[in-house]
């Protein structure tokens, strides 16, 4: 089994980012790669609906260029618990 690369080894020497820059760049990448929010559009682009009551959940397995499993969830926390504290960064 391959061990995951640490951030230090994954980023070329001399190009180390501070934490704030890393989080900002990651946030931009995630926003750019965000799946559609419309269930019909998700289904039309190969997502599988595996939703349950209280949570809309779609799954997509991408095999090219490498195997990646993507999950898109919309959870209605009020249906899960009356009080659900969130951590905001």
CSV table of C-alpha atoms in Angstrom, one decimal:
chain,number,residue,atom,x,y,z
A,1,UNK,CA,0.0,0.0,0.0
A,2,UNK,CA,1.3,3.4,-0.9
A,3,UNK,CA,1.7,5.9,1.9
A,4,UNK,CA,0.2,9.3,1.2
A,5,UNK,CA,2.6,12.1,0.4
A,6,UNK,CA,3.0,14.8,3.0
A,7,UNK,CA,2.3,18.4,2.0
A,8,UNK,CA,6.1,19.1,2.3
A,9,UNK,CA,7.0,16.4,-0.2
A,10,UNK,CA,4.0,17.2,-2.5
A,11,UNK,CA,5.1,20.8,-2.9
A,12,UNK,CA,8.4,21.5,-4.7
A,13,UNK,CA,11.2,22.9,-2.6
A,14,UNK,CA,11.1,26.7,-2.6
A,15,UNK,CA,7.4,26.8,-3.3
A,16,UNK,CA,6.1,26.1,0.2
A,17,UNK,CA,2.9,28.0,1.0
A,18,UNK,CA,1.9,29.3,4.4
A,19,UNK,CA,-1.3,27.9,5.8
A,20,UNK,CA,-3.5,30.9,4.9
A,21,UNK,CA,-2.3,30.8,1.2
A,22,UNK,CA,-2.8,27.0,1.1
A,23,UNK,CA,-6.4,27.3,2.5
A,24,UNK,CA,-7.2,30.2,0.1
A,25,UNK,CA,-5.9,28.2,-2.9
A,26,UNK,CA,-7.8,25.1,-1.8
A,27,UNK,CA,-11.0,27.0,-1.4
A,28,UNK,CA,-10.7,28.4,-4.9
A,29,UNK,CA,-10.1,25.0,-6.4
A,30,UNK,CA,-13.0,23.5,-4.5
A,31,UNK,CA,-15.3,26.3,-5.7
A,32,UNK,CA,-14.1,25.8,-9.3
A,33,UNK,CA,-14.7,22.0,-9.1
A,34,UNK,CA,-18.0,22.3,-7.3
A,35,UNK,CA,-20.7,20.0,-8.8
A,36,UNK,CA,-24.1,21.4,-9.9
A,37,UNK,CA,-26.7,21.8,-7.2
A,38,UNK,CA,-29.7,20.8,-9.4
A,39,UNK,CA,-30.4,17.0,-9.1
A,40,UNK,CA,-31.5,16.7,-12.7
A,41,UNK,CA,-28.2,18.3,-13.9
A,42,UNK,CA,-26.3,15.9,-11.6
A,43,UNK,CA,-28.1,12.9,-13.0
A,44,UNK,CA,-27.6,14.0,-16.6
A,45,UNK,CA,-23.8,14.2,-16.0
A,46,UNK,CA,-23.4,10.7,-14.7
A,47,UNK,CA,-24.1,11.1,-11.0
A,48,UNK,CA,-26.1,8.3,-9.2
A,49,UNK,CA,-28.8,9.3,-6.8
A,50,UNK,CA,-28.3,7.4,-3.5
A,51,UNK,CA,-30.4,9.9,-1.4
A,52,UNK,CA,-32.2,8.9,1.9
A,53,UNK,CA,-34.8,10.9,3.8
A,54,UNK,CA,-33.2,14.0,5.2
A,55,UNK,CA,-30.2,14.0,2.9
A,56,UNK,CA,-29.8,14.4,-0.8
A,57,UNK,CA,-26.7,12.3,-1.8
A,58,UNK,CA,-25.2,11.7,-5.2
A,59,UNK,CA,-22.2,9.6,-6.1
A,60,UNK,CA,-20.0,9.6,-9.2
A,61,UNK,CA,-17.0,7.4,-9.9
A,62,UNK,CA,-14.6,8.9,-12.4
A,63,UNK,CA,-12.1,6.4,-13.9
A,64,UNK,CA,-10.1,8.7,-16.2
A,65,UNK,CA,-7.4,9.9,-15.7
A,66,UNK,CA,-7.4,8.0,-12.4
A,67,UNK,CA,-10.1,6.4,-10.2
A,68,UNK,CA,-11.8,9.1,-8.1
A,69,UNK,CA,-15.0,8.8,-6.2
A,70,UNK,CA,-16.9,12.0,-5.8
A,71,UNK,CA,-19.8,12.5,-3.3
A,72,UNK,CA,-22.2,15.5,-3.4
A,73,UNK,CA,-24.4,15.8,-0.3
A,74,UNK,CA,-27.0,18.2,0.8
A,75,UNK,CA,-28.0,17.5,4.4
A,76,UNK,CA,-30.8,19.1,6.1
A,77,UNK,CA,-29.4,19.3,9.7
A,78,UNK,CA,-32.7,20.3,11.2
A,79,UNK,CA,-34.0,16.9,10.1
A,80,UNK,CA,-31.1,15.2,11.8
A,81,UNK,CA,-30.9,17.1,15.1
A,82,UNK,CA,-32.6,20.1,16.7
A,83,UNK,CA,-29.2,21.7,17.6
A,84,UNK,CA,-26.3,21.2,15.4
A,85,UNK,CA,-23.3,23.5,16.0
A,86,UNK,CA,-21.1,24.3,13.0
A,87,UNK,CA,-17.4,25.2,13.0
A,88,UNK,CA,-16.8,28.2,10.8
A,89,UNK,CA,-13.3,28.9,9.5
